[in-house]
Amino acid sequence: MRNCIIAQSGGPTVAINASLAGLLDANANRSYFGRCYGALNGITGILDDRLLDLSRIMSKTPDFTDRLIHTPAMYLGSCRYKLPDPDSEEGERICKRIFLLFQKYDIDSFFYIGGNDSMDTVLKLSRFAEKNRSSVKILGIPKTIDNDLAHTDHTPGFGSAAKYIATSLREIACDAYIYAVKSVTIVEIMGRDAGWLTAASVLARTDSSPAPQLIYLPEVPFDLAACVRDTKSLLERENNIIIAVSEGIRDAQGNYLSANQAVRDKFGHAQLSGTGKALETVMRDQLHVKTRSIELNVLQRAAAHCASETDLTESHDQGAYALTASMEGKSGQMMTIHRIEGTSYQTRIASSPIDQIANKVRSVPLAWINDAGNDVRQEMIDYLAPLISGQPSLFYKNGLPDYLDLSHLRG
Amino acid sequence: MRNCIIAQSGGPTVAINASLAGLLDANANRSYFGRCYGALNGITGILDDRLLDLSRIMSKTPDFTDRLIHTPAMYLGSCRYKLPDPDSEEGERICKRIFLLFQKYDIDSFFYIGGNDSMDTVLKLSRFAEKNRSSVKILGIPKTIDNDLAHTDHTPGFGSAAKYIATSLREIACDAYIYAVKSVTIVEIMGRDAGWLTAASVLARTDSSPAPQLIYLPEVPFDLAACVRDTKSLLERENNIIIAVSEGIRDAQGNYLSANQAVRDKFGHAQLSGTGKALETVMRDQLHVKTRSIELNVLQRAAAHCASETDLTESHDQGAYALTASMEGKSGQMMTIHRIEGTSYQTRIASSPIDQIANKVRSVPLAWINDAGNDVRQEMIDYLAPLISGQPSLFYKNGLPDYLDLSHLRG
């Protein structure tokens, strides 16, 4: 029996370990790989030969995969490493080094669990394998709270982040309603280019609670004057206005609200902060009411205590399906999930060629955003609602979630 | 049968409605009051005669008190109203108006659920009642996430906030460990003068996770240079340092880290923001590592989805005990909770004269803070641990906590 390597990359989600668990559980059932190795810190762990023997850890740790499902962030650690083009001299040298390690450990398949940048790595490695007639299969398993991968209905990690955002917005609304004074609360939500996460705030609404009354996604130009006008008009009818705003909103000229604070990361993406704070300042100056801003920050991607059971189950299933894909001889593919049309929510898992997915961004359809650009339509609510359902049974100890030991990552 | 009025005041907690439920449940069992009225927005609802007939709502709403227990913030709304001294002309006029309303509704007892400022109101009203030979009993039921009320082991709302803080810190730690690069994460926690909430971050630690490695409370002077030095020294041993810092930390001269942002509220308390952000800037400038700050913000007082069952139960019990106190003819008292000395955690509820409680602040004992002023001692851990235990069974609907309708507060 040959072996496999699994690695995780990109930003954390609370479901990325569920996919790892799904793959390990499937292999325990079907005994396809002799050993499952985990590379530490993504592709860099392969370059540095830093591997964990996951099969051994699994056999020694009670409830290992069950606890893995409920542990946030990456059990194997992550990296932000951009693989150079394999056609470049440097890229070829690095790819050769990776495939030498695959040879050393008798690797049949390499599974990379990650988002857009990780799928770029899957694309490059699978092209290199093809070009060099390597038999190693390269497969991608998606995860990203941003929900912006193409060719899949939604991505692992998104449903749980959506649930945390909607739960928090609902609780922030309770907090805002208690004082009989006019107030504006701005909640800044992650999502550089895709508004899926911010859109999820709509689920906080109930028959008796309209918050968030305004929702701004990065897919449509942000009109600051209209936002102030809409808020003012709402304040005439009710005391407490809550505004959900994506960190990535830009005006018609493409300028970020907090443009002077934008810097770029290694992949060339703008790193934003302070959108909520910037809007808070404008609102306070122009509306003269109590104003505050709240940044949901990393908890929207790390709050495993508030995960969606549907998300964890589907993430586990996609990890398990990756084993099937490998057994079927597939390579250069990413696992995908598809909604079966019908009255109730049902899905099926498949896979799609990575070159149709990598380096593409799936934005919110403009038809799901209202004409004024300050709310989402019913189609979005129907799409989001099933993804947050179910509360997982966490392991608790002394009143706190008992997550797996991550000390192997602490350096 | 005579009636009672209940009101809530101050900042929200997730347990303040549990005390209201406890009082209503006790009265349903013992039929002492004919009607329980709720004044909207604290004492201002009494001044404006805005009352809810809680007995009627309770009889008409299925599971009303059970759902109340699990609904965050104030079902009756809040206010930030400082009652003038009843010995002043204005104070006397306002107190007379309050007691006229008590007469109108045939009130036997007034229960005020709140923190330090609300207990000041209880003190003033009970003195006015005594001086004017009114038979209306004035009783205080504590709540404050700050845990800073005197004469009680801890306050309703604190245990749940502590649980949310410890849970979030543990999840932030998972999020921080994944990258193999040096990083400093600063988590800003509420607590203007008392460090109880920030101290609760210590519960996030496990045998395999030391975060937060540094904890700074407002009870001891904050030494910025020592903090930078300690962080630098820790970074030599491990990659990811998490620092829990109270919003209220001050240097030896009493200056806030974010002094230029401090403004004062109506009670003369400094309103702080930006302590974490200020420390983030200093750390980035001096240590040249990845640095970020996270403000836990209002969710630490509103996240009912992460409440402590122990806290909710004790809050309910203190509400119920307030009925007993009234039946025993007590007035000018606040309910208190006391730990019964022994091996396991057991408590008893009592009450104490309000003049020994109002306008006093119970800080963290200096003996529970280490000599370096950057951590807490085992005594603190032993004190905190039982307060966060147990996970409540929330009402869920469509994947989200189903809180009570608060539309009567929306103006």
PDB file of C-alpha atoms in Angstrom, chain A residues 10-12 41 50 71-74 77-80 163-164 166-168 170-172 174-175 177-180 203-204 208-210 237-240 273 277 292-299 301-306 385 388-391 396-403 405-407 409-411, chain B residues 10-12 41 50 71-74 77-80 163-164 166-168 170-172 174-175 177-180 203-204 208-210 237-240 273 277 292-299 301-306 385 388-391 396-403 405-407 409-411:
ATOM      1  CA  GLY A  10      -4.689  29.784   3.819  1.00  0.00           C
ATOM      2  CA  GLY A  11      -6.812  31.406   6.505  1.00  0.00           C
ATOM      3  CA  PRO A  12      -8.427  29.339   9.247  1.00  0.00           C
ATOM      4  CA  ASN A  41       2.354  24.522   7.672  1.00  0.00           C
ATOM      5  CA  ARG A  50       8.171  18.345   8.447  1.00  0.00           C
ATOM      6  CA  THR A  71     -11.280  21.838  16.720  1.00  0.00           C
ATOM      7  CA  PRO A  72     -10.973  25.210  14.953  1.00  0.00           C
ATOM      8  CA  ALA A  73      -8.170  26.478  12.709  1.00  0.00           C
ATOM      9  CA  MET A  74      -5.666  24.070  11.168  1.00  0.00           C
ATOM     10  CA  GLY A  77      -0.919  24.620  10.631  1.00  0.00           C
ATOM     11  CA  SER A  78      -0.993  26.880   7.618  1.00  0.00           C
ATOM     12  CA  CYS A  79       1.218  28.963   5.395  1.00  0.00           C
ATOM     13  CA  ARG A  80       0.916  31.885   3.014  1.00  0.00           C
ATOM     14  CA  LYS A 163     -23.851  31.179  11.696  1.00  0.00           C
ATOM     15  CA  TYR A 164     -21.426  33.001  13.989  1.00  0.00           C
ATOM     16  CA  ALA A 166     -25.874  35.918  12.272  1.00  0.00           C
ATOM     17  CA  THR A 167     -25.789  34.858  15.950  1.00  0.00           C
ATOM     18  CA  SER A 168     -23.540  37.765  16.882  1.00  0.00           C
ATOM     19  CA  ARG A 170     -28.762  39.061  16.686  1.00  0.00           C
ATOM     20  CA  GLU A 171     -27.069  39.472  20.068  1.00  0.00           C
ATOM     21  CA  ILE A 172     -25.666  42.882  19.136  1.00  0.00           C
ATOM     22  CA  CYS A 174     -30.510  42.856  21.675  1.00  0.00           C
ATOM     23  CA  ASP A 175     -27.688  44.905  23.165  1.00  0.00           C
ATOM     24  CA  TYR A 177     -32.356  47.937  21.729  1.00  0.00           C
ATOM     25  CA  ILE A 178     -32.133  48.465  25.489  1.00  0.00           C
ATOM     26  CA  TYR A 179     -31.541  52.207  25.593  1.00  0.00           C
ATOM     27  CA  ALA A 180     -34.315  54.588  24.583  1.00  0.00           C
ATOM     28  CA  LEU A 203     -30.247  35.832   8.897  1.00  0.00           C
ATOM     29  CA  ALA A 204     -30.167  37.720  12.200  1.00  0.00           C
ATOM     30  CA  SER A 208     -39.890  41.376  15.453  1.00  0.00           C
ATOM     31  CA  SER A 209     -36.301  42.530  14.863  1.00  0.00           C
ATOM     32  CA  PRO A 210     -35.287  44.226  11.590  1.00  0.00           C
ATOM     33  CA  ARG A 237     -38.806  55.687  12.280  1.00  0.00           C
ATOM     34  CA  GLU A 238     -36.884  53.751  14.909  1.00  0.00           C
ATOM     35  CA  ASN A 239     -34.227  54.219  17.574  1.00  0.00           C
ATOM     36  CA  ASN A 240     -31.511  51.699  16.854  1.00  0.00           C
ATOM     37  CA  SER A 273      -8.913  47.356   8.468  1.00  0.00           C
ATOM     38  CA  LYS A 277     -14.320  52.666  12.280  1.00  0.00           C
ATOM     39  CA  ARG A 292     -20.249  52.673  17.685  1.00  0.00           C
ATOM     40  CA  SER A 293     -18.498  50.176  15.459  1.00  0.00           C
ATOM     41  CA  ILE A 294     -17.768  46.533  16.118  1.00  0.00           C
ATOM     42  CA  GLU A 295     -15.223  44.461  14.197  1.00  0.00           C
ATOM     43  CA  LEU A 296     -16.118  40.776  14.354  1.00  0.00           C
ATOM     44  CA  ASN A 297     -12.445  40.049  13.700  1.00  0.00           C
ATOM     45  CA  VAL A 298     -10.889  36.566  13.692  1.00  0.00           C
ATOM     46  CA  LEU A 299     -13.652  35.008  15.783  1.00  0.00           C
ATOM     47  CA  ARG A 301     -13.347  32.185  11.336  1.00  0.00           C
ATOM     48  CA  ALA A 302     -12.313  30.617  14.661  1.00  0.00           C
ATOM     49  CA  ALA A 303     -15.462  30.319  16.811  1.00  0.00           C
ATOM     50  CA  ALA A 304     -15.871  26.548  16.746  1.00  0.00           C
ATOM     51  CA  HIS A 305     -18.222  26.797  19.727  1.00  0.00           C
ATOM     52  CA  CYS A 306     -20.765  28.328  17.336  1.00  0.00           C
ATOM     53  CA  ALA A 385     -30.704  29.528   5.459  1.00  0.00           C
ATOM     54  CA  ILE A 388     -26.252  27.357   9.223  1.00  0.00           C
ATOM     55  CA  SER A 389     -28.528  24.654  10.565  1.00  0.00           C
ATOM     56  CA  GLY A 390     -27.722  22.336  13.432  1.00  0.00           C
ATOM     57  CA  GLN A 391     -25.642  22.747  16.560  1.00  0.00           C
ATOM     58  CA  TYR A 396     -16.475  20.301  26.911  1.00  0.00           C
ATOM     59  CA  LYS A 397     -14.129  20.232  29.890  1.00  0.00           C
ATOM     60  CA  ASN A 398     -14.448  22.502  32.923  1.00  0.00           C
ATOM     61  CA  GLY A 399     -17.043  24.629  31.138  1.00  0.00           C
ATOM     62  CA  LEU A 400     -14.967  25.299  28.020  1.00  0.00           C
ATOM     63  CA  PRO A 401     -14.680  23.648  24.592  1.00  0.00           C
ATOM     64  CA  ASP A 402     -11.931  21.033  24.794  1.00  0.00           C
ATOM     65  CA  TYR A 403      -9.997  21.399  21.556  1.00  0.00           C
ATOM     66  CA  ASP A 405      -3.618  19.838  21.523  1.00  0.00           C
ATOM     67  CA  LEU A 406      -1.946  22.073  18.907  1.00  0.00           C
ATOM     68  CA  SER A 407       1.428  22.283  20.662  1.00  0.00           C
ATOM     69  CA  LEU A 409       2.506  24.013  15.875  1.00  0.00           C
ATOM     70  CA  ARG A 410       3.890  26.286  18.560  1.00  0.00           C
ATOM     71  CA  GLY A 411       7.519  26.277  17.397  1.00  0.00           C
TER      72      GLY A 411
ATOM     73  CA  GLY B  10     -27.052  49.755  33.582  1.00  0.00           C
ATOM     74  CA  GLY B  11     -25.121  47.786  30.993  1.00  0.00           C
ATOM     75  CA  PRO B  12     -26.475  44.522  29.588  1.00  0.00           C
ATOM     76  CA  ASN B  41     -35.997  51.626  30.591  1.00  0.00           C
ATOM     77  CA  ARG B  50     -44.352  53.196  30.994  1.00  0.00           C
ATOM     78  CA  THR B  71     -32.511  36.025  26.190  1.00  0.00           C
ATOM     79  CA  PRO B  72     -29.585  38.460  26.485  1.00  0.00           C
ATOM     80  CA  ALA B  73     -29.646  42.132  27.476  1.00  0.00           C
ATOM     81  CA  MET B  74     -32.668  43.625  29.244  1.00  0.00           C
ATOM     82  CA  GLY B  77     -34.729  47.914  28.558  1.00  0.00           C
ATOM     83  CA  SER B  78     -32.230  50.001  30.464  1.00  0.00           C
ATOM     84  CA  CYS B  79     -31.301  53.564  31.257  1.00  0.00           C
ATOM     85  CA  ARG B  80     -28.288  55.525  32.396  1.00  0.00           C
ATOM     86  CA  LYS B 163     -16.997  31.981  29.875  1.00  0.00           C
ATOM     87  CA  TYR B 164     -17.328  33.935  26.616  1.00  0.00           C
ATOM     88  CA  ALA B 166     -12.162  32.314  27.997  1.00  0.00           C
ATOM     89  CA  THR B 167     -13.822  30.531  25.054  1.00  0.00           C
ATOM     90  CA  SER B 168     -12.903  33.338  22.657  1.00  0.00           C
ATOM     91  CA  ARG B 170      -8.932  29.779  23.436  1.00  0.00           C
ATOM     92  CA  GLU B 171     -10.230  30.079  19.868  1.00  0.00           C
ATOM     93  CA  ILE B 172      -8.055  33.119  19.155  1.00  0.00           C
ATOM     94  CA  CYS B 174      -5.928  28.246  17.860  1.00  0.00           C
ATOM     95  CA  ASP B 175      -6.131  30.921  15.172  1.00  0.00           C
ATOM     96  CA  TYR B 177      -0.820  29.063  16.316  1.00  0.00           C
ATOM     97  CA  ILE B 178      -1.279  28.084  12.680  1.00  0.00           C
ATOM     98  CA  TYR B 179       1.399  30.248  11.063  1.00  0.00           C
ATOM     99  CA  ALA B 180       5.065  29.457  11.666  1.00  0.00           C
ATOM    100  CA  LEU B 203      -9.127  29.987  32.005  1.00  0.00           C
ATOM    101  CA  ALA B 204      -8.311  29.696  28.286  1.00  0.00           C
ATOM    102  CA  SER B 208      -0.673  22.315  25.983  1.00  0.00           C
ATOM    103  CA  SER B 209      -1.594  25.957  25.353  1.00  0.00           C
ATOM    104  CA  PRO B 210      -0.111  28.752  27.482  1.00  0.00           C
ATOM    105  CA  ARG B 237      10.965  30.896  23.345  1.00  0.00           C
ATOM    106  CA  GLU B 238       7.777  30.593  21.253  1.00  0.00           C
ATOM    107  CA  ASN B 239       6.160  31.989  18.132  1.00  0.00           C
ATOM    108  CA  ASN B 240       2.764  33.275  19.143  1.00  0.00           C
ATOM    109  CA  SER B 273     -11.480  52.637  23.712  1.00  0.00           C
ATOM    110  CA  LYS B 277      -4.998  49.321  19.399  1.00  0.00           C
ATOM    111  CA  ARG B 292      -2.830  42.536  15.723  1.00  0.00           C
ATOM    112  CA  SER B 293      -5.365  43.617  18.309  1.00  0.00           C
ATOM    113  CA  ILE B 294      -8.845  42.298  18.915  1.00  0.00           C
ATOM    114  CA  GLU B 295     -11.518  44.114  20.905  1.00  0.00           C
ATOM    115  CA  LEU B 296     -14.050  41.651  22.313  1.00  0.00           C
ATOM    116  CA  ASN B 297     -16.515  44.524  22.425  1.00  0.00           C
ATOM    117  CA  VAL B 298     -20.204  44.200  23.394  1.00  0.00           C
ATOM    118  CA  LEU B 299     -20.360  40.478  22.638  1.00  0.00           C
ATOM    119  CA  ARG B 301     -21.898  41.071  27.666  1.00  0.00           C
ATOM    120  CA  ALA B 302     -24.428  39.950  25.012  1.00  0.00           C
ATOM    121  CA  ALA B 303     -23.364  36.489  23.824  1.00  0.00           C
ATOM    122  CA  ALA B 304     -26.177  34.446  25.376  1.00  0.00           C
ATOM    123  CA  HIS B 305     -25.289  31.565  23.056  1.00  0.00           C
ATOM    124  CA  CYS B 306     -22.157  31.099  25.186  1.00  0.00           C
ATOM    125  CA  ALA B 385     -13.273  28.014  37.542  1.00  0.00           C
ATOM    126  CA  ILE B 388     -18.254  29.231  34.018  1.00  0.00           C
ATOM    127  CA  SER B 389     -19.447  25.651  34.286  1.00  0.00           C
ATOM    128  CA  GLY B 390     -22.351  24.172  32.392  1.00  0.00           C
ATOM    129  CA  GLN B 391     -23.830  24.885  28.971  1.00  0.00           C
ATOM    130  CA  TYR B 396     -32.976  27.332  18.596  1.00  0.00           C
ATOM    131  CA  LYS B 397     -34.947  28.105  15.445  1.00  0.00           C
ATOM    132  CA  ASN B 398     -33.543  27.765  11.923  1.00  0.00           C
ATOM    133  CA  GLY B 399     -30.031  27.310  13.278  1.00  0.00           C
ATOM    134  CA  LEU B 400     -30.000  30.435  15.432  1.00  0.00           C
ATOM    135  CA  PRO B 401     -30.779  31.176  19.090  1.00  0.00           C
ATOM    136  CA  ASP B 402     -34.460  32.132  19.319  1.00  0.00           C
ATOM    137  CA  TYR B 403     -34.570  35.055  21.728  1.00  0.00           C
ATOM    138  CA  ASP B 405     -39.345  39.519  21.003  1.00  0.00           C
ATOM    139  CA  LEU B 406     -37.922  42.865  22.200  1.00  0.00           C
ATOM    140  CA  SER B 407     -39.968  45.040  19.843  1.00  0.00           C
ATOM    141  CA  LEU B 409     -38.184  48.462  23.322  1.00  0.00           C
ATOM    142  CA  ARG B 410     -37.666  49.650  19.769  1.00  0.00           C
ATOM    143  CA  GLY B 411     -39.418  53.029  20.112  1.00  0.00           C
TER     144      GLY B 411
END
